[in-house]
C-alpha positions in Angstrom: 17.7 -15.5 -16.7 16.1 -12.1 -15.8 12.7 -11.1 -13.9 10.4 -8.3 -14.6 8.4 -6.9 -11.8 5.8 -4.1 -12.2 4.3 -1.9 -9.9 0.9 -0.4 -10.8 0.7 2.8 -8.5 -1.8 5.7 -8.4 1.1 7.9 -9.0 2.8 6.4 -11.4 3.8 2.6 -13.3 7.6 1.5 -12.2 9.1 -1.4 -14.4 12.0 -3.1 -12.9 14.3 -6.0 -14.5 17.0 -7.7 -12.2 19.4 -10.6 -13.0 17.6 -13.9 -11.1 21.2 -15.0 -10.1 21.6 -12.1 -7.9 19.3 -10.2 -7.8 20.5 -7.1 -9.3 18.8 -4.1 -10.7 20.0 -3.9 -14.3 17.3 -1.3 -15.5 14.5 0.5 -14.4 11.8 3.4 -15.4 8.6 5.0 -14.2 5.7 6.8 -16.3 4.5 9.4 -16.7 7.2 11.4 -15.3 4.5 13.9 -13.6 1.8 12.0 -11.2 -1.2 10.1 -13.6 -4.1 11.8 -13.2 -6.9 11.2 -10.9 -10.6 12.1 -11.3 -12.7 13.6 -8.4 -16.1 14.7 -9.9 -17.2 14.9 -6.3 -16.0 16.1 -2.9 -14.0 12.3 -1.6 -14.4 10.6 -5.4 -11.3 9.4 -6.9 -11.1 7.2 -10.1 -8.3 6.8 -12.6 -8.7 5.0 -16.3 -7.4 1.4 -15.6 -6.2 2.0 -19.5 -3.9 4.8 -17.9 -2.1 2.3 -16.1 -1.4 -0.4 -19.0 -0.7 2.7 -21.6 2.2 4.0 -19.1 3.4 0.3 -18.2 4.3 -0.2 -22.3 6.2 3.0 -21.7 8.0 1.9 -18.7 8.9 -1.5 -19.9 10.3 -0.3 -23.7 12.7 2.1 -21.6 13.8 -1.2 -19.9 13.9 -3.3 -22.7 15.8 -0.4 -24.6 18.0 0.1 -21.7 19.1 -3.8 -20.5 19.2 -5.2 -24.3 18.1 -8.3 -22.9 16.8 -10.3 -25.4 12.9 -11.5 -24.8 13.6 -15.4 -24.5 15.9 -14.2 -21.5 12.9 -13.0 -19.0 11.7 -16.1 -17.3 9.0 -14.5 -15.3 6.8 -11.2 -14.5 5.6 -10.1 -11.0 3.0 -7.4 -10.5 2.7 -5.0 -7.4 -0.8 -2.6 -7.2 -2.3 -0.1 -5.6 -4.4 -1.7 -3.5 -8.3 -1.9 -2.7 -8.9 -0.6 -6.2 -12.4 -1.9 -8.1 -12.0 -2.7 -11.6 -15.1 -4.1 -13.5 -15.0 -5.6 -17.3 -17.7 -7.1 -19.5 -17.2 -10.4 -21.3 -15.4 -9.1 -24.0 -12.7 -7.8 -21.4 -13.8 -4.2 -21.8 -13.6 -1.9 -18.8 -17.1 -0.7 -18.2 -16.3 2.5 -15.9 -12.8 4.1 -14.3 -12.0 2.6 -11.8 -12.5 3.7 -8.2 -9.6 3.6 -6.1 -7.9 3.1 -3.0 -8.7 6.6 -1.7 -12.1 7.3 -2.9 -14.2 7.8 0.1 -17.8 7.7 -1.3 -18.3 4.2 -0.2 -17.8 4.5 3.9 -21.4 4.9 5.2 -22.1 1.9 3.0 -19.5 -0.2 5.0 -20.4 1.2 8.1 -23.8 0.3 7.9 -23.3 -2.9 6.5 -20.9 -3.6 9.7 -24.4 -2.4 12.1 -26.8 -4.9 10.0 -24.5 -8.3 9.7 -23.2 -7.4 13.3 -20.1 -5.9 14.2 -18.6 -9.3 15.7 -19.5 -11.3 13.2 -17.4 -9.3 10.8 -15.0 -9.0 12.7 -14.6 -12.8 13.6 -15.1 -13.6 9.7 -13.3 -11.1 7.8 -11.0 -9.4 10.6 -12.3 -5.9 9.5 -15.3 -3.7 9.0 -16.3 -4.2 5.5 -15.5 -0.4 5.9 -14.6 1.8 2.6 -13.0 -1.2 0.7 -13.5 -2.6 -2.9 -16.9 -5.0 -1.9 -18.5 -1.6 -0.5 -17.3 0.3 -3.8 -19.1 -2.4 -5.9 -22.1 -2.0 -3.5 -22.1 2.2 -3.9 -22.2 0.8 -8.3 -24.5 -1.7 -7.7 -27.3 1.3 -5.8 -26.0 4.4 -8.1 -25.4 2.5 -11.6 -27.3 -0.3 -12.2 -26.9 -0.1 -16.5 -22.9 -0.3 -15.5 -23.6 -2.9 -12.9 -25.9 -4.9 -14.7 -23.2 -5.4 -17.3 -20.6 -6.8 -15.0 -18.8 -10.2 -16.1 -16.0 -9.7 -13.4 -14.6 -8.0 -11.0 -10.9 -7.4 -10.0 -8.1 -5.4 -8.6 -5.8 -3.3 -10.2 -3.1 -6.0 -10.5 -5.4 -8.3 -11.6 -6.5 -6.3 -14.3 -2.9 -5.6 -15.6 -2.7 -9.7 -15.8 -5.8 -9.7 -18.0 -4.4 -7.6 -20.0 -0.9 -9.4 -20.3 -2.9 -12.9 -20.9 -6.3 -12.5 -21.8 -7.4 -14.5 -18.6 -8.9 -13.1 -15.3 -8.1 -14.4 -12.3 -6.9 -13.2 -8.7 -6.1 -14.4 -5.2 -7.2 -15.2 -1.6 -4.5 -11.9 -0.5 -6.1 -9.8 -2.9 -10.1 -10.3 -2.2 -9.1 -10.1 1.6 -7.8 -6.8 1.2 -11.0 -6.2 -0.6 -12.7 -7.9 2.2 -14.1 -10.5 0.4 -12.5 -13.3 2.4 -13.5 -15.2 5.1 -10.7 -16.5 7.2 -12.8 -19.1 9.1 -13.8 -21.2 6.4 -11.1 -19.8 3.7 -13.4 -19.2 0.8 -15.0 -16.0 -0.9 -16.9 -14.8 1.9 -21.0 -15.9 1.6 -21.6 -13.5 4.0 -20.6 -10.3 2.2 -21.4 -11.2 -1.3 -25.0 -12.2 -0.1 -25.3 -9.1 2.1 -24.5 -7.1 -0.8 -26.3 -9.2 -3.2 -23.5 -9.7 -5.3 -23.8 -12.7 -7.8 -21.2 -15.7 -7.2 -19.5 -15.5 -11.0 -18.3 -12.0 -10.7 -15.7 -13.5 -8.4 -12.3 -14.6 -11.0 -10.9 -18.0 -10.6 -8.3 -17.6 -7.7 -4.9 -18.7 -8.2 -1.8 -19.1 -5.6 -0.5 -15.8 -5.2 3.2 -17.4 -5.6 2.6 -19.3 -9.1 2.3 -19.9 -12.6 -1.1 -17.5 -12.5 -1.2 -17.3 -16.8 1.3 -16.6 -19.5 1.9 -13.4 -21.9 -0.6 -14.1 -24.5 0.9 -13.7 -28.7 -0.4 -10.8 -29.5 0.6 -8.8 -26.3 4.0 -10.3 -26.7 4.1 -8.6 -30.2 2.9 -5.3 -29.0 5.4 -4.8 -25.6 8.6 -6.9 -27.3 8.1 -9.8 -24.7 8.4 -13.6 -25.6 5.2 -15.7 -25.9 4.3 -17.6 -22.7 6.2 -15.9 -20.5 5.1 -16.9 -16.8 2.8 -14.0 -14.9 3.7 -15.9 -11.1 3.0 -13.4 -8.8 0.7 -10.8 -7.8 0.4 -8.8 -4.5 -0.9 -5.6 -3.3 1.5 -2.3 -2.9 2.0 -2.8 0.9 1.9 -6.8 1.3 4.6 -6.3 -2.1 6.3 -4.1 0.4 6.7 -6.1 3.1 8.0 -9.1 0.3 10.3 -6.4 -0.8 12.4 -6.3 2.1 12.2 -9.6 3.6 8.9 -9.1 5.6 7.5 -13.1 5.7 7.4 -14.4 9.4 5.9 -13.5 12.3 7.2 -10.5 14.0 8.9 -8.6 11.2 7.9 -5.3 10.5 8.1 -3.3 7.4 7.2 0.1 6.9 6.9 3.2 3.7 6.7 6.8 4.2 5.8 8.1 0.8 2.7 10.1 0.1 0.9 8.3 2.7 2.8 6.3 5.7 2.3 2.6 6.1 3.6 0.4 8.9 2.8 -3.3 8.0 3.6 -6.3 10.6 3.3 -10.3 9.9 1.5 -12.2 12.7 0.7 -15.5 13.0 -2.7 -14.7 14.8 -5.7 -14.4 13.7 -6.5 -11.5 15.3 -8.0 -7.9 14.7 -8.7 -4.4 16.3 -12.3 -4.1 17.5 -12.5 -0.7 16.1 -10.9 -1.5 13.0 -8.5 1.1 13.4 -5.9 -1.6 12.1 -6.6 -3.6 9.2 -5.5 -7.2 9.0 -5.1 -8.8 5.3 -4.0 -12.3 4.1 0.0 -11.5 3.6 1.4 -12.7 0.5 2.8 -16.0 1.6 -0.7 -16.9 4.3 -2.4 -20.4 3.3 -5.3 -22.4 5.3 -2.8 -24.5 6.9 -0.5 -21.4 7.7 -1.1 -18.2 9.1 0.5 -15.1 7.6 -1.9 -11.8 8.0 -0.3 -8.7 7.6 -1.7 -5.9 10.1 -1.9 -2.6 8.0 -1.4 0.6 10.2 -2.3 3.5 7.4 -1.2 7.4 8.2 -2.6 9.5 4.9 -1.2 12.6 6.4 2.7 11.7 5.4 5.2 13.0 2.9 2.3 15.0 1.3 2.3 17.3 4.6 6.5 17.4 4.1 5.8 18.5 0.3 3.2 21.2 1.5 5.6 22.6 3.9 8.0 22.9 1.0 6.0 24.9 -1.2 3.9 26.7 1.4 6.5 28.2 4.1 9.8 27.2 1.8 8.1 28.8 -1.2 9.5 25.7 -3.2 13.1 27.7 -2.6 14.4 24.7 -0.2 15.2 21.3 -1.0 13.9 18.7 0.7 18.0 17.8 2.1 18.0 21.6 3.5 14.7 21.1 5.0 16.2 18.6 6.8 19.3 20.5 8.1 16.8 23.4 9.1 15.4 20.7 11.2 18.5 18.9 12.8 19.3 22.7 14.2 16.2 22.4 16.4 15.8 20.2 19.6 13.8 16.9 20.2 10.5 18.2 20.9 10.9 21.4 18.6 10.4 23.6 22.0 7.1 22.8 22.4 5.7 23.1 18.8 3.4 19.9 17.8 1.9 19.5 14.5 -0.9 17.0 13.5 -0.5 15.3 10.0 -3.8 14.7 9.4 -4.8 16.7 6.7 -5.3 14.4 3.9 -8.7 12.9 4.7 -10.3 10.5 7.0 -8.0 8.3 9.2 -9.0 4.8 9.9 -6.5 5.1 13.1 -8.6 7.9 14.1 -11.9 5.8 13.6 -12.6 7.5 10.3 -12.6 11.1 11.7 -11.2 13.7 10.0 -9.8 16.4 12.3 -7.6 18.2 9.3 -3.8 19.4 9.9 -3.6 21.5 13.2 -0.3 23.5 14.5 -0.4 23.4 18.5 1.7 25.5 21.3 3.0 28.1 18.6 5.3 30.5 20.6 5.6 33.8 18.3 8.9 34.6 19.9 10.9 31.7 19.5 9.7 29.1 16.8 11.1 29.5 13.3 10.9 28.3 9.9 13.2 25.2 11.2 10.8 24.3 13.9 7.7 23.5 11.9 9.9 21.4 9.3 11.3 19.7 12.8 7.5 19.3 14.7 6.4 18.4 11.1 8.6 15.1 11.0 8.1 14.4 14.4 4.2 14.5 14.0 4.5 12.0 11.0 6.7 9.6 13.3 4.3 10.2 16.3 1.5 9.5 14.2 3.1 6.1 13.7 3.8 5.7 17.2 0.2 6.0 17.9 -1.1 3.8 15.6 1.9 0.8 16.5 0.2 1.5 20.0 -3.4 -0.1 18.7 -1.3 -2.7 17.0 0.5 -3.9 19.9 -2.7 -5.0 21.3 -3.2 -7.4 18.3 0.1 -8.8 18.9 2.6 -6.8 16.4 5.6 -5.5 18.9 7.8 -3.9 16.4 11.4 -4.5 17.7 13.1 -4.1 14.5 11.5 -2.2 11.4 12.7 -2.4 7.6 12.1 0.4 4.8 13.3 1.0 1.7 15.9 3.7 1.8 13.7 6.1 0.3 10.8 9.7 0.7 10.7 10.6 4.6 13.4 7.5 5.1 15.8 9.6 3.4 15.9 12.4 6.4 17.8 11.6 9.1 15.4 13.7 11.7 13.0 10.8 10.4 14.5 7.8 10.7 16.3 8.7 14.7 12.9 9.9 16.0 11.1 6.9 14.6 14.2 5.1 16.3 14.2 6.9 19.3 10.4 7.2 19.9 9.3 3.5 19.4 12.9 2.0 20.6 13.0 -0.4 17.4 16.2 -0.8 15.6 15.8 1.0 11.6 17.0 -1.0 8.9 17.0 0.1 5.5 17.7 -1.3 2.1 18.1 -0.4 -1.6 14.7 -1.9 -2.9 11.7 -0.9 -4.0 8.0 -2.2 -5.2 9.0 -3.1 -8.6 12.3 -4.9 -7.5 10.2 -7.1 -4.5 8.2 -7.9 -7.8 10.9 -9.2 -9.6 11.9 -11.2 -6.8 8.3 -12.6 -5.9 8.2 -13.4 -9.6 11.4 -15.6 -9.2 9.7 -17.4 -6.4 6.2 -18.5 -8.2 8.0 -19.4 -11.2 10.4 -21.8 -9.7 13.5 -20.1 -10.5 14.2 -19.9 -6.5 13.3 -22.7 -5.0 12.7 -20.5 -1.6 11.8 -16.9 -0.3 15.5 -17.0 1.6 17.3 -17.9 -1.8 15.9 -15.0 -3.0 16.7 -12.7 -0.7 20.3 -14.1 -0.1 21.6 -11.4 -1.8 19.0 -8.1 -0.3 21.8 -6.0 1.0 21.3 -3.9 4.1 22.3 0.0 3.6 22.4 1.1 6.9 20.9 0.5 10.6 19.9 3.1 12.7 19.7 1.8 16.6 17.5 4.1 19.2 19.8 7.0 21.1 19.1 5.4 24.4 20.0 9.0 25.9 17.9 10.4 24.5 14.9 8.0 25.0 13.1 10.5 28.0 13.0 13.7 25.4 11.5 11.5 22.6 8.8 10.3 25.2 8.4 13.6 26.2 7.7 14.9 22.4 5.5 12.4 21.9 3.3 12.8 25.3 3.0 16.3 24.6 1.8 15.7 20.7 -0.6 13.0 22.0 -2.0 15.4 24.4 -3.1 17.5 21.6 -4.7 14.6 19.3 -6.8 13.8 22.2 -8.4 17.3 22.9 -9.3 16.8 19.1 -11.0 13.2 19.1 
């Protein structure tokens, strides 16, 4: 039997199918092939068409059904990774009533703010483990005050994966990890929180039906199996958000395993068993994928926004685009740790909740005309993304995540060396990557909610490990050194 996993990004919709007795990739495809587009009709807006998404996933899955010849009857189940914190609202005929807003839209964050003032800031904290901050129940608040004709018509609410379900099934439903992240979820009495939705004045039967996240959530419905070349009733048994799905991906489950991505944006994402948060939110702890009332299993999300996309401005802007990103790395590994004094700041991609929601912008710092070079801003560059990281792992530490190993995919800024041994050396956590991805840890949690693996671990039995990167214990002092100096300069800026 086979698995299907899909992963709804903002970028772009990956397809994966892998062989359920080992776990093996036997096709795979994105769309479209240059980034989806996203709307910004104002100054920190961002919306995309959810239609986008499902119009590019039928395009993704007929290269994988074209390229595996597996027959239909074959695929036992389908798992769906998202971007998360997206709002989706549809009418009761299943129509989308306005594009949706996503994860980085920004025009909802003096709603949360003041919303965390008026319920109190330790009562939110205590109930949901975050400020209700710019996340999907603030989005529907900033619809509910700015379009009431669109709000008015609202039969339900969802995330982007749930969404793509809807539209694989006809039903709408969604789960406990999912309206935590859209801090809707009260982890004291484990139930949609009453606090939020009658803060916000949000009516009770906008919420879906919520299903296990590992399960049999709905089936593919006749007429979609006719349209994407998929059998009738088969299983739709797992859902997750992008980083959670991460974390799933490479093994992430239990208390004290770390998982991290470096793409666009930089997550680090550890599993605690605590239920615990940062006072000023600068952290954000969700319901992990595998968390239930009688088990704790909250992921803490550290977000840097400021990631790969300050690598690929570097490119074009002082490599005119003439460099790969390989040489950029070898320019890199010709300069010492530290990059003789030259820091720079990655934050140039919007607000960063590590920062407290400031916005300080991309800064250079210690610039010596006579000696740095074109290879010592791509050097200070990677080290300011990793220190970045460092600085935010510091906040988490307090809340109990004390990273001593850390898995990626092998993959974006994991595929530079300079990366992955500074992030080694800095934090003294042993690297460990792998060859999976979104889609594939979709697949697999698809696997697991269906019943086809009767545990997480026989799932995984067959993940294999690329490579391991240990800390340069030698070179421990000039890493610390590096990273004093670059946290010097964040500080005279916050």
């Amino acid at each position: 039997m086979y698995l299907l996993g899909f992963d709804i990004g903002s970028s772009s919709v990956k397809v994966s199918l892998i062989a359920g007795e080992n776990g093996a990739c036997l096709a795979s495809s994105f769309h479209p092939k240059q980034e989806m587009k996203i709307v910004a009709q104002q100054a920190g807006w961002a919306e995309q068409d959810p239609e986008q998404w499902w119009e590019n996933l039928k395009l993704a899955l007929k290269d994988v059904l074209n390229q595996s010849k597996v027959e239909p009857h074959q695929i036992d189940a389908i798992g769906i990774s998202y971007q998360m914190h997206g709002l989706v609202m549809v009418d009761r005929q299943q129509q989308v009533i306005r594009p949706s807003i996503i994860w980085c839209d920004s025009r909802a964050t003096s709603i949360g703010h003041q919303a965390l003032l008026e319920i109190g800031e330790e009562q939110c904290l205590q109930s949901l483990l975050n400020s209700p901050g710019n996340f999907t129940a603030s989005k529907l608040k900033w619809v509910k005050d700015h379009e009431p004709e669109n709000y008015n018509r609202i039969h339900k609410i969802m995330l982007p994966g749930d969404y793509i379900a809807m539209k694989l099934s006809g039903q709408i439903n969604t789960t406990a990890s999912g309206l935590s992240e859209g801090i809707l979820w009260d982890f004291q009495k484990s139930e949609v929180s009453k606090l939020v939705m009658d803060y916000y004045g949000f009516e009770a039967s906008f919420i879906p039906e919520i299903v296990p996240t590992f399960s049999v959530q709905s089936e593919v419905s006749e007429v979609v199996a006719r349209e994407l070349g998929l059998a009738k009733g088969t299983k739709i048994s797992y859902r997750a958000g992008d980083q959670p799905n991460n974390a799933l991906s490479l093994n992430v489950l239990n208390p004290g395993e770390v998982a991290t991505t470096a793409g666009t944006s930089g997550v680090v994402y550890g599993v605690s068993e605590q239920v615990a948060y940062d006072p000023k939110s600068r952290v954000n702890t969700f319901a992990h994928v595998n968390h239930s009332s009688a088990t704790n299993r909250l992921g803490v999300l550290l977000c840097i926004n400021g990631t790969g996309i300050l690598n690929s401005w570097l490119n074009h802007q002082v490599g005119n685009g003439a460099l790969s990103y390989a040489e950029m790395n070898e320019l890199a590994a010709t300069v010492p740790i530290g990059a003789e004094g030259l820091s720079i700041l990655p934050f140039g991609n919007g607000a960063e909740r590590v920062l407290e929601n400031q916005n300080p912008g991309a800064s250079f710092a210690g610039i010596n005309f006579n000696i740095h070079s074109q290879a010592h801003v791509f050097r200070a560059a990677q080290e300011g993304i990793v220190f970045s990281f460092k600085y935010g792992m510091e906040v988490m530490k307090t809340i109990g995540i004390d990273a001593k190993v850390i898995r990626a995919g092998k993959a974006n800024m994991f595929l530079s060396p300079i990366f992955r041994e500074t992030l080694a050396g800095v934090t003294g956590a042993t690297i460990e990557l792998y060859n999976t991805d979104g889609s594939i840890g979709a697949a697999r949690g698809a696997g697991i909610g269906s019943g086809y693996y009767k545990s997480a671990a026989e799932a995984f039995e067959n993940l294999t490990k690329l490579e391991t990167i240990e800390p340069a214990t030698s070179q421990s002092e000039a890493y610390q050194q590096a990273y004093r100096t670059w946290k010097a300069e964040l500080e005279k800026m916050i």
